[in-house]
N, CA, C and O atoms as a Tinker XYZ file with bonds, in Angstrom:
   400  protein
     1  N     80.017000  189.215000  164.045000    73     2
     2  CA    80.126000  190.436000  163.288000    64     1     3
     3  C     79.602000  191.627000  164.080000    63     2     4     5
     4  O     80.106000  192.742000  163.946000    81     3
     5  N     78.584000  191.384000  164.910000    73     3     6
     6  CA    78.031000  192.487000  165.697000    64     5     7
     7  C     79.091000  193.058000  166.634000    63     6     8     9
     8  O     79.161000  194.271000  166.833000    81     7
     9  N     79.913000  192.183000  167.208000    73     7    10
    10  CA    80.959000  192.662000  168.113000    64     9    11
    11  C     82.023000  193.442000  167.359000    63    10    12    13
    12  O     82.557000  194.423000  167.876000    81    11
    13  N     82.332000  193.020000  166.149000    73    11    14
    14  CA    83.262000  193.766000  165.306000    64    13    15
    15  C     82.703000  195.129000  164.949000    63    14    16    17
    16  O     83.430000  196.122000  164.939000    81    15
    17  N     81.406000  195.180000  164.655000    73    15    18
    18  CA    80.754000  196.459000  164.357000    64    17    19
    19  C     80.805000  197.376000  165.571000    63    18    20    21
    20  O     81.043000  198.577000  165.442000    81    19
    21  N     80.580000  196.801000  166.757000    73    19    22
    22  CA    80.657000  197.619000  167.970000    64    21    23
    23  C     82.056000  198.196000  168.162000    63    22    24    25
    24  O     82.211000  199.356000  168.542000    81    23
    25  N     83.071000  197.377000  167.897000    73    23    26
    26  CA    84.456000  197.859000  167.998000    64    25    27
    27  C     84.693000  199.028000  167.046000    63    26    28    29
    28  O     85.312000  200.026000  167.415000    81    27
    29  N     84.195000  198.894000  165.820000    73    27    30
    30  CA    84.369000  199.953000  164.819000    64    29    31
    31  C     83.662000  201.232000  165.256000    63    30    32    33
    32  O     84.218000  202.324000  165.143000    81    31
    33  N     82.448000  201.094000  165.750000    73    31    34
    34  CA    81.721000  202.280000  166.201000    64    33    35
    35  C     82.369000  202.893000  167.436000    63    34    36    37
    36  O     82.394000  204.115000  167.577000    81    35
    37  N     82.896000  202.054000  168.337000    73    35    38
    38  CA    83.629000  202.575000  169.491000    64    37    39
    39  C     84.831000  203.387000  169.021000    63    38    40    41
    40  O     85.105000  204.467000  169.544000    81    39
    41  N     85.556000  202.852000  168.016000    73    39    42
    42  CA    86.723000  203.546000  167.463000    64    41    43
    43  C     86.359000  204.871000  166.832000    63    42    44    45
    44  O     87.170000  205.797000  166.807000    81    43
    45  N     85.139000  204.967000  166.320000    73    43    46
    46  CA    84.667000  206.213000  165.708000    64    45    47
    47  C     83.959000  207.102000  166.727000    63    46    48    49
    48  O     83.398000  208.140000  166.377000    81    47
    49  N     83.992000  206.682000  167.994000    73    47    50
    50  CA    83.352000  207.451000  169.075000    64    49    51
    51  C     81.845000  207.596000  168.853000    63    50    52    53
    52  O     81.265000  208.645000  169.134000    81    51
    53  N     81.223000  206.534000  168.348000    73    51    54
    54  CA    79.784000  206.541000  168.085000    64    53    55
    55  C     79.130000  205.459000  168.920000    63    54    56    57
    56  O     79.729000  204.409000  169.153000    81    55
    57  N     77.925000  205.697000  169.368000    73    55    58
    58  CA    77.152000  204.718000  170.130000    64    57    59
    59  C     76.009000  204.218000  169.267000    63    58    60    61
    60  O     75.307000  205.009000  168.637000    81    59
    61  N     75.821000  202.900000  169.237000    73    59    62
    62  CA    74.746000  202.297000  168.459000    64    61    63
    63  C     74.089000  201.191000  169.280000    63    62    64    65
    64  O     74.665000  200.689000  170.245000    81    63
    65  N     72.893000  200.828000  168.885000    73    63    66
    66  CA    72.227000  199.649000  169.431000    64    65    67
    67  C     72.476000  198.526000  168.440000    63    66    68    69
    68  O     72.100000  198.634000  167.273000    81    67
    69  N     73.104000  197.454000  168.889000    73    67    70
    70  CA    73.447000  196.353000  167.978000    64    69    71
    71  C     72.877000  195.037000  168.494000    63    70    72    73
    72  O     72.774000  194.807000  169.699000    81    71
    73  N     72.515000  194.189000  167.551000    73    71    74
    74  CA    72.024000  192.851000  167.833000    64    73    75
    75  C     72.849000  191.884000  166.998000    63    74    76    77
    76  O     73.137000  192.150000  165.831000    81    75
    77  N     73.227000  190.762000  167.599000    73    75    78
    78  CA    74.023000  189.766000  166.890000    64    77    79
    79  C     73.275000  188.451000  166.759000    63    78    80    81
    80  O     72.070000  188.368000  166.995000    81    79
    81  N     74.018000  187.437000  166.380000    73    79    82
    82  CA    73.443000  186.108000  166.203000    64    81    83
    83  C     74.441000  185.078000  166.731000    63    82    84    85
    84  O     75.649000  185.313000  166.706000    81    83
    85  N     73.949000  183.961000  167.198000    73    83    86
    86  CA    74.705000  182.782000  167.643000    64    85    87
    87  C     74.900000  182.674000  169.149000    63    86    88    89
    88  O     75.352000  181.622000  169.601000    81    87
    89  N     74.602000  183.653000  169.935000    73    87    90
    90  CA    74.661000  183.531000  171.387000    64    89    91
    91  C     75.999000  183.044000  171.923000    63    90    92    93
    92  O     76.030000  182.211000  172.829000    81    91
    93  N     77.103000  183.545000  171.381000    73    91    94
    94  CA    78.434000  183.122000  171.816000    64    93    95
    95  C     78.749000  183.649000  173.211000    63    94    96    97
    96  O     78.046000  184.513000  173.734000    81    95
    97  N     79.824000  183.113000  173.810000    73    95    98
    98  CA    80.259000  183.590000  175.122000    64    97    99
    99  C     80.585000  185.078000  175.065000    63    98   100   101
   100  O     80.260000  185.829000  175.985000    81    99
   101  N     81.230000  185.498000  173.980000    73    99   102
   102  CA    81.571000  186.912000  173.825000    64   101   103
   103  C     80.310000  187.765000  173.726000    63   102   104   105
   104  O     80.272000  188.881000  174.245000    81   103
   105  N     79.284000  187.248000  173.067000    73   103   106
   106  CA    78.014000  187.975000  172.992000    64   105   107
   107  C     77.394000  188.084000  174.377000    63   106   108   109
   108  O     76.876000  189.139000  174.743000    81   107
   109  N     77.442000  187.002000  175.151000    73   107   110
   110  CA    76.904000  187.039000  176.524000    64   109   111
   111  C     77.628000  188.090000  177.356000    63   110   112   113
   112  O     77.006000  188.853000  178.094000    81   111
   113  N     78.949000  188.119000  177.226000    73   111   114
   114  CA    79.737000  189.112000  177.968000    64   113   115
   115  C     79.339000  190.528000  177.571000    63   114   116   117
   116  O     79.225000  191.407000  178.424000    81   115
   117  N     79.126000  190.748000  176.269000    73   115   118
   118  CA    78.730000  192.077000  175.788000    64   117   119
   119  C     77.318000  192.436000  176.238000    63   118   120   121
   120  O     77.046000  193.600000  176.533000    81   119
   121  N     76.423000  191.465000  176.296000    73   119   122
   122  CA    75.063000  191.715000  176.791000    64   121   123
   123  C     75.127000  192.074000  178.269000    63   122   124   125
   124  O     74.483000  193.027000  178.708000    81   123
   125  N     75.908000  191.304000  179.045000    73   123   126
   126  CA    76.058000  191.587000  180.480000    64   125   127
   127  C     76.615000  192.987000  180.710000    63   126   128   129
   128  O     76.207000  193.675000  181.646000    81   127
   129  N     77.545000  193.408000  179.856000    73   127   130
   130  CA    78.180000  194.717000  180.003000    64   129   131
   131  C     77.325000  195.847000  179.448000    63   130   132   133
   132  O     77.674000  197.019000  179.589000    81   131
   133  N     76.200000  195.498000  178.815000    73   131   134
   134  CA    75.327000  196.519000  178.250000    64   133   135
   135  C     75.798000  197.059000  176.909000    63   134   136   137
   136  O     75.290000  198.081000  176.448000    81   135
   137  N     76.749000  196.399000  176.277000    73   135   138
   138  CA    77.267000  196.851000  174.978000    64   137   139
   139  C     76.450000  196.315000  173.810000    63   138   140   141
   140  O     76.314000  196.979000  172.782000    81   139
   141  N     75.898000  195.088000  173.973000    73   139   142
   142  CA    75.129000  194.445000  172.912000    64   141   143
   143  C     73.693000  194.323000  173.389000    63   142   144   145
   144  O     73.441000  193.862000  174.503000    81   143
   145  N     72.763000  194.730000  172.561000    73   143   146
   146  CA    71.348000  194.711000  172.936000    64   145   147
   147  C     70.826000  193.282000  173.065000    63   146   148   149
   148  O     70.136000  192.964000  174.034000    81   147
   149  N     71.145000  192.422000  172.105000    73   147   150
   150  CA    70.644000  191.049000  172.127000    64   149   151
   151  C     71.416000  190.188000  171.135000    63   150   152   153
   152  O     72.179000  190.683000  170.306000    81   151
   153  N     71.188000  188.879000  171.249000    73   151   154
   154  CA    71.761000  187.929000  170.306000    64   153   155
   155  C     70.730000  186.837000  170.051000    63   154   156   157
   156  O     70.156000  186.288000  170.991000    81   155
   157  N     70.499000  186.526000  168.790000    73   155   158
   158  CA    69.616000  185.416000  168.454000    64   157   159
   159  C     70.409000  184.126000  168.520000    63   158   160   161
   160  O     71.615000  184.134000  168.274000    81   159
   161  N     69.761000  183.020000  168.846000    73   159   162
   162  CA    70.490000  181.765000  168.956000    64   161   163
   163  C     69.596000  180.578000  168.611000    63   162   164   165
   164  O     68.419000  180.556000  168.971000    81   163
   165  N     70.156000  179.598000  167.916000    73   163   166
   166  CA    69.468000  178.345000  167.624000    64   165   167
   167  C     70.116000  177.177000  168.358000    63   166   168   169
   168  O     69.892000  176.022000  167.995000    81   167
   169  N     70.902000  177.453000  169.368000    73   167   170
   170  CA    71.541000  176.482000  170.247000    64   169   171
   171  C     72.329000  175.423000  169.481000    63   170   172   173
   172  O     71.908000  174.272000  169.364000    81   171
   173  N     73.469000  175.837000  168.972000    73   171   174
   174  CA    74.352000  174.935000  168.246000    64   173   175
   175  C     74.799000  173.742000  169.074000    63   174   176   177
   176  O     75.052000  172.669000  168.526000    81   175
   177  N     74.900000  173.915000  170.391000    73   175   178
   178  CA    75.294000  172.801000  171.265000    64   177   179
   179  C     74.263000  171.679000  171.184000    63   178   180   181
   180  O     74.618000  170.515000  171.000000    81   179
   181  N     72.989000  172.031000  171.321000    73   179   182
   182  CA    71.925000  171.022000  171.247000    64   181   183
   183  C     71.841000  170.449000  169.839000    63   182   184   185
   184  O     71.585000  169.256000  169.675000    81   183
   185  N     72.051000  171.273000  168.828000    73   183   186
   186  CA    72.053000  170.768000  167.452000    64   185   187
   187  C     73.134000  169.694000  167.281000    63   186   188   189
   188  O     72.899000  168.665000  166.647000    81   187
   189  N     74.309000  169.939000  167.847000    73   187   190
   190  CA    75.387000  168.951000  167.777000    64   189   191
   191  C     75.028000  167.663000  168.499000    63   190   192   193
   192  O     75.299000  166.569000  168.003000    81   191
   193  N     74.421000  167.794000  169.663000    73   191   194
   194  CA    73.991000  166.611000  170.427000    64   193   195
   195  C     72.991000  165.785000  169.629000    63   194   196   197
   196  O     73.164000  164.578000  169.457000    81   195
   197  N     71.956000  166.441000  169.149000    73   195   198
   198  CA    70.895000  165.738000  168.428000    64   197   199
   199  C     71.412000  165.191000  167.103000    63   198   200   201
   200  O     71.013000  164.101000  166.694000    81   199
   201  N     72.289000  165.922000  166.426000    73   199   202
   202  CA    72.883000  165.430000  165.183000    64   201   203
   203  C     73.690000  164.161000  165.410000    63   202   204   205
   204  O     73.617000  163.223000  164.616000    81   203
   205  N     74.461000  164.132000  166.493000    73   203   206
   206  CA    75.238000  162.940000  166.828000    64   205   207
   207  C     74.307000  161.780000  167.165000    63   206   208   209
   208  O     74.522000  160.651000  166.723000    81   207
   209  N     73.272000  162.066000  167.951000    73   207   210
   210  CA    72.301000  161.021000  168.287000    64   209   211
   211  C     71.608000  160.490000  167.034000    63   210   212   213
   212  O     71.376000  159.287000  166.913000    81   211
   213  N     71.278000  161.383000  166.106000    73   211   214
   214  CA    70.622000  160.965000  164.861000    64   213   215
   215  C     71.549000  160.057000  164.050000    63   214   216   217
   216  O     71.096000  159.072000  163.467000    81   215
   217  N     72.827000  160.380000  164.011000    73   215   218
   218  CA    73.783000  159.543000  163.281000    64   217   219
   219  C     73.867000  158.150000  163.909000    63   218   220   221
   220  O     73.862000  157.141000  163.203000    81   219
   221  N     73.943000  158.108000  165.221000    73   219   222
   222  CA    74.011000  156.817000  165.924000    64   221   223
   223  C     72.730000  156.021000  165.697000    63   222   224   225
   224  O     72.774000  154.817000  165.446000    81   223
   225  N     71.592000  156.700000  165.788000    73   223   226
   226  CA    70.305000  156.023000  165.566000    64   225   227
   227  C     70.222000  155.473000  164.135000    63   226   228   229
   228  O     69.701000  154.379000  163.918000    81   227
   229  N     70.730000  156.224000  163.176000    73   227   230
   230  CA    70.721000  155.762000  161.786000    64   229   231
   231  C     71.572000  154.498000  161.641000    63   230   232   233
   232  O     71.158000  153.540000  160.988000    81   231
   233  N     72.757000  154.497000  162.246000    73   231   234
   234  CA    73.629000  153.319000  162.187000    64   233   235
   235  C     72.981000  152.107000  162.848000    63   234   236   237
   236  O     73.211000  150.969000  162.438000    81   235
   237  N     72.181000  152.355000  163.860000    73   235   238
   238  CA    71.496000  151.265000  164.575000    64   237   239
   239  C     70.151000  150.912000  163.946000    63   238   240   241
   240  O     69.391000  150.114000  164.495000    81   239
   241  N     69.862000  151.511000  162.792000    73   239   242
   242  CA    68.606000  151.264000  162.060000    64   241   243
   243  C     67.364000  151.658000  162.879000    63   242   244   245
   244  O     66.313000  151.026000  162.779000    81   243
   245  N     67.511000  152.709000  163.684000    73   243   246
   246  CA    66.390000  153.248000  164.464000    64   245   247
   247  C     65.774000  154.402000  163.682000    63   246   248   249
   248  O     66.404000  154.953000  162.779000    81   247
   249  N     64.552000  154.764000  164.027000    73   247   250
   250  CA    63.874000  155.836000  163.299000    64   249   251
   251  C     64.505000  157.194000  163.606000    63   250   252   253
   252  O     64.887000  157.497000  164.736000    81   251
   253  N     64.592000  157.986000  162.555000    73   251   254
   254  CA    65.090000  159.359000  162.643000    64   253   255
   255  C     64.195000  160.208000  161.739000    63   254   256   257
   256  O     64.022000  159.882000  160.564000    81   255
   257  N     63.624000  161.294000  162.274000    73   255   258
   258  CA    62.767000  162.118000  161.416000    64   257   259
   259  C     63.588000  162.809000  160.321000    63   258   260   261
   260  O     64.790000  163.028000  160.467000    81   259
   261  N     62.916000  163.138000  159.243000    73   259   262
   262  CA    63.592000  163.830000  158.135000    64   261   263
   263  C     63.983000  165.249000  158.526000    63   262   264   265
   264  O     64.910000  165.823000  157.953000    81   263
   265  N     63.280000  165.813000  159.499000    73   263   266
   266  CA    63.533000  167.199000  159.892000    64   265   267
   267  C     63.355000  167.349000  161.395000    63   266   268   269
   268  O     62.415000  166.814000  161.983000    81   267
   269  N     64.274000  168.084000  162.003000    73   267   270
   270  CA    64.168000  168.468000  163.416000    64   269   271
   271  C     64.285000  169.984000  163.454000    63   270   272   273
   272  O     65.245000  170.543000  162.925000    81   271
   273  N     63.333000  170.646000  164.067000    73   271   274
   274  CA    63.322000  172.105000  164.123000    64   273   275
   275  C     63.827000  172.559000  165.491000    63   274   276   277
   276  O     63.324000  172.131000  166.530000    81   275
   277  N     64.809000  173.416000  165.466000    73   275   278
   278  CA    65.353000  173.999000  166.685000    64   277   279
   279  C     64.871000  175.446000  166.753000    63   278   280   281
   280  O     65.325000  176.280000  165.971000    81   279
   281  N     63.972000  175.752000  167.663000    73   279   282
   282  CA    63.429000  177.111000  167.704000    64   281   283
   283  C     64.504000  178.136000  168.079000    63   282   284   285
   284  O     65.354000  177.891000  168.935000    81   283
   285  N     64.439000  179.259000  167.430000    73   283   286
   286  CA    65.363000  180.354000  167.746000    64   285   287
   287  C     64.890000  181.069000  169.005000    63   286   288   289
   288  O     63.691000  181.154000  169.272000    81   287
   289  N     65.833000  181.573000  169.763000    73   287   290
   290  CA    65.513000  182.384000  170.935000    64   289   291
   291  C     66.264000  183.700000  170.826000    63   290   292   293
   292  O     67.304000  183.788000  170.173000    81   291
   293  N     65.731000  184.697000  171.462000    73   291   294
   294  CA    66.411000  185.982000  171.553000    64   293   295
   295  C     66.960000  186.090000  172.967000    63   294   296   297
   296  O     66.216000  186.023000  173.945000    81   295
   297  N     68.262000  186.257000  173.059000    73   295   298
   298  CA    68.933000  186.381000  174.353000    64   297   299
   299  C     69.234000  187.852000  174.579000    63   298   300   301
   300  O     69.866000  188.504000  173.748000    81   299
   301  N     68.773000  188.371000  175.718000    73   299   302
   302  CA    69.027000  189.776000  176.049000    64   301   303
   303  C     69.294000  189.896000  177.547000    63   302   304   305
   304  O     69.485000  188.889000  178.229000    81   303
   305  N     69.306000  191.107000  178.049000    73   303   306
   306  CA    69.637000  191.323000  179.461000    64   305   307
   307  C     68.611000  190.723000  180.415000    63   306   308   309
   308  O     68.909000  190.520000  181.592000    81   307
   309  N     67.419000  190.440000  179.928000    73   307   310
   310  CA    66.383000  189.887000  180.817000    64   309   311
   311  C     66.493000  188.375000  180.992000    63   310   312   313
   312  O     65.935000  187.831000  181.944000    81   311
   313  N     67.203000  187.679000  180.088000    73   311   314
   314  CA    67.225000  186.219000  180.178000    64   313   315
   315  C     68.592000  185.576000  179.920000    63   314   316   317
   316  O     68.674000  184.351000  179.829000    81   315
   317  N     69.648000  186.351000  179.801000    73   315   318
   318  CA    70.946000  185.792000  179.419000    64   317   319
   319  C     71.458000  184.746000  180.407000    63   318   320   321
   320  O     72.186000  183.841000  180.002000    81   319
   321  N     71.101000  184.842000  181.687000    73   319   322
   322  CA    71.617000  183.893000  182.684000    64   321   323
   323  C     71.224000  182.450000  182.351000    63   322   324   325
   324  O     71.968000  181.515000  182.651000    81   323
   325  N     70.071000  182.276000  181.739000    73   323   326
   326  CA    69.614000  180.940000  181.341000    64   325   327
   327  C     70.550000  180.320000  180.314000    63   326   328   329
   328  O     70.710000  179.100000  180.284000    81   327
   329  N     71.169000  181.140000  179.474000    73   327   330
   330  CA    71.987000  180.656000  178.363000    64   329   331
   331  C     73.481000  180.822000  178.590000    63   330   332   333
   332  O     74.276000  180.305000  177.805000    81   331
   333  N     73.883000  181.520000  179.628000    73   331   334
   334  CA    75.293000  181.797000  179.908000    64   333   335
   335  C     75.874000  180.675000  180.769000    63   334   336   337
   336  O     76.146000  180.859000  181.956000    81   335
   337  N     76.057000  179.505000  180.145000    73   335   338
   338  CA    76.532000  178.313000  180.839000    64   337   339
   339  C     77.836000  177.864000  180.184000    63   338   340   341
   340  O     77.884000  177.701000  178.964000    81   339
   341  N     78.894000  177.660000  180.971000    73   339   342
   342  CA    80.155000  177.175000  180.382000    64   341   343
   343  C     79.946000  175.833000  179.681000    63   342   344   345
   344  O     79.135000  175.016000  180.117000    81   343
   345  N     80.675000  175.616000  178.603000    73   343   346
   346  CA    80.548000  174.367000  177.843000    64   345   347
   347  C     80.724000  173.135000  178.720000    63   346   348   349
   348  O     80.012000  172.145000  178.550000    81   347
   349  N     81.663000  173.187000  179.653000    73   347   350
   350  CA    81.942000  172.028000  180.510000    64   349   351
   351  C     80.759000  171.665000  181.409000    63   350   352   353
   352  O     80.697000  170.548000  181.923000    81   351
   353  N     79.827000  172.590000  181.602000    73   351   354
   354  CA    78.671000  172.331000  182.459000    64   353   355
   355  C     77.409000  171.996000  181.675000    63   354   356   357
   356  O     76.366000  171.733000  182.273000    81   355
   357  N     77.486000  172.001000  180.356000    73   355   358
   358  CA    76.317000  171.690000  179.535000    64   357   359
   359  C     76.145000  170.182000  179.424000    63   358   360   361
   360  O     77.113000  169.423000  179.480000    81   359
   361  N     74.911000  169.773000  179.268000    73   359   362
   362  CA    74.618000  168.365000  179.035000    64   361   363
   363  C     73.688000  168.247000  177.842000    63   362   364   365
   364  O     72.887000  169.140000  177.565000    81   363
   365  N     73.807000  167.139000  177.151000    73   363   366
   366  CA    72.918000  166.905000  176.010000    64   365   367
   367  C     71.522000  166.542000  176.523000    63   366   368   369
   368  O     71.382000  165.821000  177.512000    81   367
   369  N     70.505000  167.044000  175.848000    73   367   370
   370  CA    69.139000  166.693000  176.258000    64   369   371
   371  C     68.817000  165.264000  175.820000    63   370   372   373
   372  O     69.521000  164.669000  175.004000    81   371
   373  N     67.743000  164.739000  176.380000    73   371   374
   374  CA    67.258000  163.432000  175.944000    64   373   375
   375  C     66.675000  163.571000  174.544000    63   374   376   377
   376  O     66.068000  164.593000  174.224000    81   375
   377  N     66.853000  162.563000  173.715000    73   375   378
   378  CA    66.333000  162.554000  172.334000    64   377   379
   379  C     64.868000  162.924000  172.294000    63   378   380   381
   380  O     64.463000  163.798000  171.528000    81   379
   381  N     64.066000  162.256000  173.123000    73   379   382
   382  CA    62.620000  162.457000  173.069000    64   381   383
   383  C     62.161000  163.792000  173.650000    63   382   384   385
   384  O     60.991000  164.150000  173.516000    81   383
   385  N     63.058000  164.529000  174.290000    73   383   386
   386  CA    62.671000  165.863000  174.780000    64   385   387
   387  C     62.819000  166.921000  173.676000    63   386   388   389
   388  O     62.251000  168.010000  173.769000    81   387
   389  N     63.587000  166.585000  172.633000    73   387   390
   390  CA    63.802000  167.517000  171.533000    64   389   391
   391  C     63.071000  167.066000  170.272000    63   390   392   393
   392  O     62.459000  167.877000  169.577000    81   391
   393  N     63.138000  165.780000  169.984000    73   391   394
   394  CA    62.522000  165.229000  168.772000    64   393   395
   395  C     61.147000  164.729000  169.127000    63   394   396   397
   396  O     60.995000  163.778000  169.893000    81   395
   397  N     60.150000  165.374000  168.568000    73   395   398
   398  CA    58.752000  165.016000  168.878000    64   397   399
   399  C     58.168000  164.184000  167.772000    63   398   400
   400  O     57.006000  163.786000  167.847000    81   399
């Protein structure tokens, strides 16, 4: 939605500081270009990995915690390179590195 808002403000010839959520590739591109101030992210990729692992562990009758907390991060021009990774180059983390 933040990118849509930026488009609308661009169309109205107005400049704003905008922050989005989800850390998408489009958000990274906008941060790199200086159009978007920041994007919050809870790393949906890692959530998917851990969710799949939790399902497999449940089927195998292994322990799975009732809750796993994924800390939010703020991605901006100072740290976007850490998070600007193509999907094909991402890897799932080890279970025990995320689930404590």
